[in-house]
Amino acid sequence: VLSLTFRTFDVLISGFLELGNWHQVGAYVGINIGTDVSDLPSALEIVAILKAHQITHVRLFDADARMLTALSNTSIEVMVGVTNYEVLGIGESPSTAAAWINKNVAAYLPSTNITAIAVGSEVLSSIPNAAPVLVPAMNYLHKALVASNLNFQVKVSTSQTMDVIPKPFPPSTATFNSTWNSTIYQILQFLKNTNSFYMLNAYPYYGYTNGNGIFPIDYALFRPLSSIKQIVDPNTLFHYNSMFDAMVDATYYSIAAFNFSEIPIVVTETGWPWQGGANEPDATVENAETYNNNLIRRILNDSGPPSQPNIPINTYIYELFNEDQRTGPLSEKNWGLLFTNGSAVYSLNLASTGRVTSNSSVVFCIAKEGADSSKLQAGLNWACSQSQVNCSAIQVGGACYDPDTYENHASYAYNDYYQKMHSVGGTCDFDGTATTTTNNPSYGSCIFTGSVNSTSTGTPPPSSFTFGPISPPSGGTPPCFRVDTTHIVGLLIFLALVLP
């Protein structure tokens, strides 16, 4: 009975944690990393570039072992991909799916922060013959995650293009292509059952260039529209300030047409090419710079589209590097934000994509990079022992538990203590292992509270902060309060039931 109680409450608490993962406060902008590049940097060099630009979320189109290894101990959230070639085999064999999870996910967790699996890329439109096995593949992969107790950390979904919605405007009347009704219904049912999200590839570039002048280019580039060019849904009277928002809303309405709700949308691809051929006049540096900078500002305002204003639109830009080996028109080779030496194709504020923002009036207290592990552990233990400090976020399953390192956990505990105690004399020192910063160390659903800096004297805080972990000492005692609280709750309920 005791074991059953533990398991029951593990499931209940984990379910609440799981649900919270997709209703987090604050949106993020991630980056797709394509590999059709003739001079692709090494995995370690790519990760160094990601760190330099403070990119906190990446999507890989496969499960490259070198990249997954290089991303370990970085705290960067990783979406891995099942290639279209692999979908058929996985969709026909649960054992193949289990082997894929063991090799490409379980082998790297928890040091590599894998949080999602994209099963294929635009399968319905690119390899429609694989449609019958797409949902079975998703199910088999999810069941393999369940068997490994990883399903609460790693979500399974599949990306779809806007092509599966034949008439996306007006959004309120949009529906999926009836050809795919059965498959899409199964996909939505799977996403609902597993608390996952719909992956959407939304490209206003194509919406505009294939639109025969129906919409102005300002609408595609997030530029303000004049009063006589306002885009309004005649049925809802919602105003759409960008084609991007209209595409996302068209997808929400299409999902609702199947009587599904509360399935959030994550835009897994969007962007704008910066160079094209003679017949691609809109693929310019100016337009690409405008689109992506406006996109970042749009996403980080934490609002959703008109029909779902309270659901932020987490988004991945396509893409990190120019894939010069891709076939097709010249524009296909020039979606990259960076050249392979790490320099920018055009001016872009990538440092804000992971919600790592600088505000000179707001101060945080964090662990110093490279601080002695034993001192960090001591400081962490002391901070968590103070009655005013709440360390629940760095417990197992907490929003700030991963990455599971002294530096990460100490930063959260130090900051929580400092924000609550600095007004009455509390300092950010912790035996020399802490420092103040104006760069927000929040990431994903892990939110650090800041405080207004009332003084401007003294040593200025560091100008940048790389939120990277360090390895705990070999054989050392783990940081404090690593108690599984769900088991405590289960025990208390059990005792209440069985004791007189």
PDB file of C-alpha atoms in Angstrom, residues 168-415:
ATOM      1  CA  PRO A 168      -5.471  30.371 -43.634  1.00  0.00           C
ATOM      2  CA  PHE A 169      -7.272  33.712 -43.996  1.00  0.00           C
ATOM      3  CA  PRO A 170      -9.476  34.748 -42.398  1.00  0.00           C
ATOM      4  CA  PRO A 171      -8.080  32.773 -39.457  1.00  0.00           C
ATOM      5  CA  SER A 172     -11.499  32.229 -37.859  1.00  0.00           C
ATOM      6  CA  THR A 173     -12.643  30.033 -40.772  1.00  0.00           C
ATOM      7  CA  ALA A 174      -9.380  28.132 -41.248  1.00  0.00           C
ATOM      8  CA  THR A 175      -9.488  24.336 -41.212  1.00  0.00           C
ATOM      9  CA  PHE A 176      -7.032  21.562 -41.942  1.00  0.00           C
ATOM     10  CA  ASN A 177      -7.012  19.932 -45.361  1.00  0.00           C
ATOM     11  CA  SER A 178      -9.735  17.286 -45.146  1.00  0.00           C
ATOM     12  CA  THR A 179      -7.426  14.815 -46.902  1.00  0.00           C
ATOM     13  CA  TRP A 180      -5.520  14.534 -43.634  1.00  0.00           C
ATOM     14  CA  ASN A 181      -8.486  14.621 -41.238  1.00  0.00           C
ATOM     15  CA  SER A 182      -7.882  11.178 -39.767  1.00  0.00           C
ATOM     16  CA  THR A 183      -4.140  11.617 -39.281  1.00  0.00           C
ATOM     17  CA  ILE A 184      -4.386  15.158 -37.914  1.00  0.00           C
ATOM     18  CA  TYR A 185      -7.131  14.141 -35.501  1.00  0.00           C
ATOM     19  CA  GLN A 186      -4.880  11.348 -34.209  1.00  0.00           C
ATOM     20  CA  ILE A 187      -1.968  13.786 -33.888  1.00  0.00           C
ATOM     21  CA  LEU A 188      -4.085  16.233 -31.884  1.00  0.00           C
ATOM     22  CA  GLN A 189      -5.428  13.452 -29.676  1.00  0.00           C
ATOM     23  CA  PHE A 190      -1.865  12.324 -28.989  1.00  0.00           C
ATOM     24  CA  LEU A 191      -0.740  15.875 -28.146  1.00  0.00           C
ATOM     25  CA  LYS A 192      -3.702  16.354 -25.820  1.00  0.00           C
ATOM     26  CA  ASN A 193      -3.176  13.010 -24.073  1.00  0.00           C
ATOM     27  CA  THR A 194       0.541  13.634 -23.499  1.00  0.00           C
ATOM     28  CA  ASN A 195       0.339  17.387 -22.670  1.00  0.00           C
ATOM     29  CA  SER A 196       2.550  18.119 -25.637  1.00  0.00           C
ATOM     30  CA  PHE A 197       2.389  20.968 -28.172  1.00  0.00           C
ATOM     31  CA  TYR A 198       1.672  21.478 -31.868  1.00  0.00           C
ATOM     32  CA  MET A 199       4.783  22.178 -33.932  1.00  0.00           C
ATOM     33  CA  LEU A 200       4.161  24.736 -36.670  1.00  0.00           C
ATOM     34  CA  ASN A 201       6.501  25.829 -39.461  1.00  0.00           C
ATOM     35  CA  ALA A 202       5.256  29.337 -40.308  1.00  0.00           C
ATOM     36  CA  TYR A 203       6.926  31.343 -43.077  1.00  0.00           C
ATOM     37  CA  PRO A 204       5.442  34.772 -43.864  1.00  0.00           C
ATOM     38  CA  TYR A 205       8.145  35.018 -46.559  1.00  0.00           C
ATOM     39  CA  TYR A 206       6.338  32.369 -48.571  1.00  0.00           C
ATOM     40  CA  GLY A 207       2.927  33.672 -47.556  1.00  0.00           C
ATOM     41  CA  TYR A 208       3.884  37.033 -49.016  1.00  0.00           C
ATOM     42  CA  THR A 209       5.829  35.952 -52.108  1.00  0.00           C
ATOM     43  CA  ASN A 210       3.166  33.398 -53.089  1.00  0.00           C
ATOM     44  CA  GLY A 211       0.298  35.730 -52.262  1.00  0.00           C
ATOM     45  CA  ASN A 212       0.206  37.593 -55.572  1.00  0.00           C
ATOM     46  CA  GLY A 213       0.180  40.982 -53.860  1.00  0.00           C
ATOM     47  CA  ILE A 214      -2.884  40.282 -51.712  1.00  0.00           C
ATOM     48  CA  PHE A 215      -1.083  41.447 -48.566  1.00  0.00           C
ATOM     49  CA  PRO A 216       1.434  44.313 -48.206  1.00  0.00           C
ATOM     50  CA  ILE A 217       5.038  43.432 -47.408  1.00  0.00           C
ATOM     51  CA  ASP A 218       4.853  45.486 -44.214  1.00  0.00           C
ATOM     52  CA  TYR A 219       2.318  42.951 -42.948  1.00  0.00           C
ATOM     53  CA  ALA A 220       4.826  40.151 -43.522  1.00  0.00           C
ATOM     54  CA  LEU A 221       7.694  42.056 -41.881  1.00  0.00           C
ATOM     55  CA  PHE A 222       5.876  43.085 -38.651  1.00  0.00           C
ATOM     56  CA  ARG A 223       5.915  46.721 -39.775  1.00  0.00           C
ATOM     57  CA  PRO A 224       3.069  49.034 -38.707  1.00  0.00           C
ATOM     58  CA  LEU A 225       0.175  49.205 -41.165  1.00  0.00           C
ATOM     59  CA  SER A 226      -1.563  52.403 -42.146  1.00  0.00           C
ATOM     60  CA  SER A 227      -5.184  52.868 -41.135  1.00  0.00           C
ATOM     61  CA  ILE A 228      -6.404  52.073 -44.644  1.00  0.00           C
ATOM     62  CA  LYS A 229      -4.385  48.824 -44.796  1.00  0.00           C
ATOM     63  CA  GLN A 230      -5.456  47.247 -41.505  1.00  0.00           C
ATOM     64  CA  ILE A 231      -5.895  43.463 -41.715  1.00  0.00           C
ATOM     65  CA  VAL A 232      -9.112  42.461 -39.940  1.00  0.00           C
ATOM     66  CA  ASP A 233     -10.888  39.119 -39.616  1.00  0.00           C
ATOM     67  CA  PRO A 234     -14.462  39.980 -40.690  1.00  0.00           C
ATOM     68  CA  ASN A 235     -15.965  37.330 -38.418  1.00  0.00           C
ATOM     69  CA  THR A 236     -14.184  38.148 -35.146  1.00  0.00           C
ATOM     70  CA  LEU A 237     -13.120  41.729 -35.939  1.00  0.00           C
ATOM     71  CA  PHE A 238      -9.661  40.822 -34.621  1.00  0.00           C
ATOM     72  CA  HIS A 239      -6.931  43.063 -36.030  1.00  0.00           C
ATOM     73  CA  TYR A 240      -3.813  41.251 -37.221  1.00  0.00           C
ATOM     74  CA  ASN A 241      -0.645  43.308 -37.133  1.00  0.00           C
ATOM     75  CA  SER A 242       1.466  40.592 -38.745  1.00  0.00           C
ATOM     76  CA  MET A 243       1.062  37.640 -41.072  1.00  0.00           C
ATOM     77  CA  PHE A 244       2.945  35.585 -38.485  1.00  0.00           C
ATOM     78  CA  ASP A 245       0.186  36.114 -35.898  1.00  0.00           C
ATOM     79  CA  ALA A 246      -2.480  35.324 -38.484  1.00  0.00           C
ATOM     80  CA  MET A 247      -0.746  32.049 -39.373  1.00  0.00           C
ATOM     81  CA  VAL A 248      -0.547  31.014 -35.719  1.00  0.00           C
ATOM     82  CA  ASP A 249      -4.182  31.947 -35.157  1.00  0.00           C
ATOM     83  CA  ALA A 250      -5.291  30.078 -38.296  1.00  0.00           C
ATOM     84  CA  THR A 251      -3.683  27.008 -36.759  1.00  0.00           C
ATOM     85  CA  TYR A 252      -5.414  27.534 -33.410  1.00  0.00           C
ATOM     86  CA  TYR A 253      -8.773  27.821 -35.178  1.00  0.00           C
ATOM     87  CA  SER A 254      -8.027  24.715 -37.252  1.00  0.00           C
ATOM     88  CA  ILE A 255      -7.255  22.809 -34.041  1.00  0.00           C
ATOM     89  CA  ALA A 256     -10.462  24.117 -32.475  1.00  0.00           C
ATOM     90  CA  ALA A 257     -12.446  22.864 -35.492  1.00  0.00           C
ATOM     91  CA  PHE A 258     -11.577  19.351 -34.269  1.00  0.00           C
ATOM     92  CA  ASN A 259     -12.940  20.300 -30.817  1.00  0.00           C
ATOM     93  CA  PHE A 260      -9.513  20.363 -29.194  1.00  0.00           C
ATOM     94  CA  SER A 261      -8.343  23.142 -26.901  1.00  0.00           C
ATOM     95  CA  GLU A 262      -5.378  23.911 -24.641  1.00  0.00           C
ATOM     96  CA  ILE A 263      -2.857  22.509 -27.107  1.00  0.00           C
ATOM     97  CA  PRO A 264      -0.222  25.260 -27.294  1.00  0.00           C
ATOM     98  CA  ILE A 265       1.543  26.021 -30.547  1.00  0.00           C
ATOM     99  CA  VAL A 266       5.334  26.247 -30.797  1.00  0.00           C
ATOM    100  CA  VAL A 267       6.646  27.696 -34.044  1.00  0.00           C
ATOM    101  CA  THR A 268       9.490  25.336 -34.892  1.00  0.00           C
ATOM    102  CA  GLU A 269      10.586  27.223 -38.010  1.00  0.00           C
ATOM    103  CA  THR A 270      10.298  30.777 -39.261  1.00  0.00           C
ATOM    104  CA  GLY A 271      12.682  33.260 -40.810  1.00  0.00           C
ATOM    105  CA  TRP A 272      13.528  35.216 -43.948  1.00  0.00           C
ATOM    106  CA  PRO A 273      16.247  34.607 -46.574  1.00  0.00           C
ATOM    107  CA  TRP A 274      18.784  37.388 -46.977  1.00  0.00           C
ATOM    108  CA  GLN A 275      19.809  36.653 -50.553  1.00  0.00           C
ATOM    109  CA  GLY A 276      17.969  35.282 -53.573  1.00  0.00           C
ATOM    110  CA  GLY A 277      18.085  34.931 -57.325  1.00  0.00           C
ATOM    111  CA  ALA A 278      16.979  37.413 -59.944  1.00  0.00           C
ATOM    112  CA  ASN A 279      13.382  36.215 -59.556  1.00  0.00           C
ATOM    113  CA  GLU A 280      13.476  36.514 -55.755  1.00  0.00           C
ATOM    114  CA  PRO A 281      13.554  40.285 -55.185  1.00  0.00           C
ATOM    115  CA  ASP A 282      12.230  40.096 -51.636  1.00  0.00           C
ATOM    116  CA  ALA A 283      15.108  37.956 -50.352  1.00  0.00           C
ATOM    117  CA  THR A 284      17.298  40.832 -49.183  1.00  0.00           C
ATOM    118  CA  VAL A 285      19.527  41.607 -46.233  1.00  0.00           C
ATOM    119  CA  GLU A 286      17.287  44.521 -45.278  1.00  0.00           C
ATOM    120  CA  ASN A 287      14.130  42.404 -45.231  1.00  0.00           C
ATOM    121  CA  ALA A 288      15.782  39.526 -43.363  1.00  0.00           C
ATOM    122  CA  GLU A 289      17.179  41.900 -40.747  1.00  0.00           C
ATOM    123  CA  THR A 290      13.817  43.623 -40.358  1.00  0.00           C
ATOM    124  CA  TYR A 291      11.847  40.385 -40.114  1.00  0.00           C
ATOM    125  CA  ASN A 292      14.031  38.606 -37.572  1.00  0.00           C
ATOM    126  CA  ASN A 293      14.623  41.607 -35.319  1.00  0.00           C
ATOM    127  CA  ASN A 294      10.908  42.409 -35.306  1.00  0.00           C
ATOM    128  CA  LEU A 295      10.144  38.721 -34.738  1.00  0.00           C
ATOM    129  CA  ILE A 296      12.344  38.619 -31.636  1.00  0.00           C
ATOM    130  CA  ARG A 297      10.684  41.728 -30.225  1.00  0.00           C
ATOM    131  CA  ARG A 298       7.261  40.281 -31.027  1.00  0.00           C
ATOM    132  CA  ILE A 299       7.907  36.936 -29.323  1.00  0.00           C
ATOM    133  CA  LEU A 300       9.498  38.395 -26.218  1.00  0.00           C
ATOM    134  CA  ASN A 301       6.504  40.598 -25.448  1.00  0.00           C
ATOM    135  CA  ASP A 302       5.007  37.381 -24.028  1.00  0.00           C
ATOM    136  CA  SER A 303       1.623  37.635 -25.729  1.00  0.00           C
ATOM    137  CA  GLY A 304      -0.180  35.246 -28.022  1.00  0.00           C
ATOM    138  CA  PRO A 305      -2.188  35.861 -31.201  1.00  0.00           C
ATOM    139  CA  PRO A 306      -5.551  37.661 -30.968  1.00  0.00           C
ATOM    140  CA  SER A 307      -7.572  34.504 -30.261  1.00  0.00           C
ATOM    141  CA  GLN A 308      -5.135  33.257 -27.589  1.00  0.00           C
ATOM    142  CA  PRO A 309      -3.593  36.422 -26.105  1.00  0.00           C
ATOM    143  CA  ASN A 310      -2.349  34.734 -22.933  1.00  0.00           C
ATOM    144  CA  ILE A 311      -0.385  31.920 -24.606  1.00  0.00           C
ATOM    145  CA  PRO A 312       3.105  33.146 -25.620  1.00  0.00           C
ATOM    146  CA  ILE A 313       4.437  31.886 -28.953  1.00  0.00           C
ATOM    147  CA  ASN A 314       7.741  30.097 -28.336  1.00  0.00           C
ATOM    148  CA  THR A 315       9.591  30.223 -31.653  1.00  0.00           C
ATOM    149  CA  TYR A 316      12.690  28.843 -33.396  1.00  0.00           C
ATOM    150  CA  ILE A 317      14.329  30.931 -36.119  1.00  0.00           C
ATOM    151  CA  TYR A 318      15.453  29.163 -39.273  1.00  0.00           C
ATOM    152  CA  GLU A 319      18.457  29.063 -39.139  1.00  0.00           C
ATOM    153  CA  LEU A 320      21.916  29.425 -37.564  1.00  0.00           C
ATOM    154  CA  PHE A 321      24.150  29.008 -40.649  1.00  0.00           C
ATOM    155  CA  ASN A 322      23.621  29.322 -44.392  1.00  0.00           C
ATOM    156  CA  GLU A 323      23.175  25.831 -45.830  1.00  0.00           C
ATOM    157  CA  ASP A 324      25.069  26.259 -49.079  1.00  0.00           C
ATOM    158  CA  GLN A 325      24.633  22.597 -50.017  1.00  0.00           C
ATOM    159  CA  ARG A 326      20.843  22.752 -50.198  1.00  0.00           C
ATOM    160  CA  THR A 327      19.249  22.346 -53.605  1.00  0.00           C
ATOM    161  CA  GLY A 328      16.683  24.654 -55.143  1.00  0.00           C
ATOM    162  CA  PRO A 329      16.663  28.424 -55.671  1.00  0.00           C
ATOM    163  CA  LEU A 330      19.426  30.653 -54.324  1.00  0.00           C
ATOM    164  CA  SER A 331      17.260  31.760 -51.403  1.00  0.00           C
ATOM    165  CA  GLU A 332      17.255  28.188 -50.044  1.00  0.00           C
ATOM    166  CA  LYS A 333      20.966  28.533 -49.341  1.00  0.00           C
ATOM    167  CA  ASN A 334      20.755  31.858 -47.499  1.00  0.00           C
ATOM    168  CA  TRP A 335      18.541  31.731 -44.439  1.00  0.00           C
ATOM    169  CA  GLY A 336      21.442  31.807 -41.975  1.00  0.00           C
ATOM    170  CA  LEU A 337      21.853  34.382 -39.239  1.00  0.00           C
ATOM    171  CA  LEU A 338      25.587  33.744 -38.942  1.00  0.00           C
ATOM    172  CA  PHE A 339      28.495  32.813 -41.132  1.00  0.00           C
ATOM    173  CA  THR A 340      30.380  29.717 -40.059  1.00  0.00           C
ATOM    174  CA  ASN A 341      33.120  31.802 -38.430  1.00  0.00           C
ATOM    175  CA  GLY A 342      30.496  33.087 -35.999  1.00  0.00           C
ATOM    176  CA  SER A 343      30.160  36.567 -37.482  1.00  0.00           C
ATOM    177  CA  ALA A 344      26.683  37.918 -38.131  1.00  0.00           C
ATOM    178  CA  VAL A 345      25.229  38.165 -41.624  1.00  0.00           C
ATOM    179  CA  TYR A 346      23.444  41.322 -40.480  1.00  0.00           C
ATOM    180  CA  SER A 347      22.815  43.142 -37.219  1.00  0.00           C
ATOM    181  CA  LEU A 348      20.663  40.994 -34.958  1.00  0.00           C
ATOM    182  CA  ASN A 349      20.188  41.097 -31.210  1.00  0.00           C
ATOM    183  CA  LEU A 350      20.500  37.379 -30.579  1.00  0.00           C
ATOM    184  CA  ALA A 351      21.480  38.012 -26.949  1.00  0.00           C
ATOM    185  CA  SER A 352      17.834  38.665 -26.124  1.00  0.00           C
ATOM    186  CA  THR A 353      16.533  35.419 -27.619  1.00  0.00           C
ATOM    187  CA  GLY A 354      16.899  33.434 -24.431  1.00  0.00           C
ATOM    188  CA  ARG A 355      15.355  36.162 -22.300  1.00  0.00           C
ATOM    189  CA  VAL A 356      18.851  37.081 -21.099  1.00  0.00           C
ATOM    190  CA  THR A 357      18.351  40.813 -20.984  1.00  0.00           C
ATOM    191  CA  SER A 358      20.325  43.627 -19.464  1.00  0.00           C
ATOM    192  CA  ASN A 359      18.699  46.377 -17.440  1.00  0.00           C
ATOM    193  CA  SER A 360      21.113  48.512 -15.490  1.00  0.00           C
ATOM    194  CA  SER A 361      18.479  49.246 -12.828  1.00  0.00           C
ATOM    195  CA  VAL A 362      17.747  45.600 -11.970  1.00  0.00           C
ATOM    196  CA  VAL A 363      20.264  43.493 -10.051  1.00  0.00           C
ATOM    197  CA  PHE A 364      20.614  39.744  -9.519  1.00  0.00           C
ATOM    198  CA  CYS A 365      22.967  37.762  -7.274  1.00  0.00           C
ATOM    199  CA  ILE A 366      24.585  34.711  -8.880  1.00  0.00           C
ATOM    200  CA  ALA A 367      27.433  32.278  -8.334  1.00  0.00           C
ATOM    201  CA  LYS A 368      30.764  33.242  -9.845  1.00  0.00           C
ATOM    202  CA  GLU A 369      31.876  31.201 -12.817  1.00  0.00           C
ATOM    203  CA  GLY A 370      34.586  28.743 -11.808  1.00  0.00           C
ATOM    204  CA  ALA A 371      34.013  29.175  -8.082  1.00  0.00           C
ATOM    205  CA  ASP A 372      35.312  26.379  -5.858  1.00  0.00           C
ATOM    206  CA  SER A 373      32.772  23.536  -5.725  1.00  0.00           C
ATOM    207  CA  SER A 374      33.123  22.921  -1.995  1.00  0.00           C
ATOM    208  CA  LYS A 375      32.552  26.614  -1.265  1.00  0.00           C
ATOM    209  CA  LEU A 376      29.540  26.641  -3.574  1.00  0.00           C
ATOM    210  CA  GLN A 377      28.104  23.644  -1.758  1.00  0.00           C
ATOM    211  CA  ALA A 378      28.652  25.310   1.605  1.00  0.00           C
ATOM    212  CA  GLY A 379      27.079  28.540   0.404  1.00  0.00           C
ATOM    213  CA  LEU A 380      24.149  26.667  -1.117  1.00  0.00           C
ATOM    214  CA  ASN A 381      23.556  24.691   2.072  1.00  0.00           C
ATOM    215  CA  TRP A 382      23.674  27.829   4.190  1.00  0.00           C
ATOM    216  CA  ALA A 383      21.325  29.812   1.923  1.00  0.00           C
ATOM    217  CA  CYS A 384      18.756  27.005   1.784  1.00  0.00           C
ATOM    218  CA  SER A 385      18.858  26.670   5.577  1.00  0.00           C
ATOM    219  CA  GLN A 386      17.620  30.240   6.043  1.00  0.00           C
ATOM    220  CA  SER A 387      13.900  30.362   6.809  1.00  0.00           C
ATOM    221  CA  GLN A 388      13.315  33.205   4.366  1.00  0.00           C
ATOM    222  CA  VAL A 389      14.780  31.315   1.395  1.00  0.00           C
ATOM    223  CA  ASN A 390      12.626  29.070  -0.777  1.00  0.00           C
ATOM    224  CA  CYS A 391      14.729  26.413  -2.527  1.00  0.00           C
ATOM    225  CA  SER A 392      11.822  24.356  -3.871  1.00  0.00           C
ATOM    226  CA  ALA A 393      12.586  25.414  -7.447  1.00  0.00           C
ATOM    227  CA  ILE A 394      15.943  23.592  -7.326  1.00  0.00           C
ATOM    228  CA  GLN A 395      14.511  20.346  -5.992  1.00  0.00           C
ATOM    229  CA  VAL A 396      13.962  17.333  -8.259  1.00  0.00           C
ATOM    230  CA  GLY A 397      11.271  18.277 -10.755  1.00  0.00           C
ATOM    231  CA  GLY A 398      11.521  21.988  -9.941  1.00  0.00           C
ATOM    232  CA  ALA A 399      11.683  24.613 -12.668  1.00  0.00           C
ATOM    233  CA  CYS A 400      15.341  25.381 -11.882  1.00  0.00           C
ATOM    234  CA  TYR A 401      16.585  21.866 -11.025  1.00  0.00           C
ATOM    235  CA  ASP A 402      18.245  21.370 -14.403  1.00  0.00           C
ATOM    236  CA  PRO A 403      21.085  21.710 -14.999  1.00  0.00           C
ATOM    237  CA  ASP A 404      21.827  19.749 -11.808  1.00  0.00           C
ATOM    238  CA  THR A 405      25.046  21.552 -10.846  1.00  0.00           C
ATOM    239  CA  TYR A 406      26.354  23.420  -7.849  1.00  0.00           C
ATOM    240  CA  GLU A 407      26.751  26.631  -9.845  1.00  0.00           C
ATOM    241  CA  ASN A 408      23.182  26.574 -11.121  1.00  0.00           C
ATOM    242  CA  HIS A 409      21.594  25.691  -7.783  1.00  0.00           C
ATOM    243  CA  ALA A 410      23.777  28.085  -5.830  1.00  0.00           C
ATOM    244  CA  SER A 411      22.892  30.922  -8.202  1.00  0.00           C
ATOM    245  CA  TYR A 412      19.192  30.401  -7.567  1.00  0.00           C
ATOM    246  CA  ALA A 413      19.590  30.092  -3.782  1.00  0.00           C
ATOM    247  CA  TYR A 414      21.996  33.035  -3.554  1.00  0.00           C
ATOM    248  CA  ASN A 415      19.630  35.220  -5.538  1.00  0.00           C
TER     249      ASN A 415
END
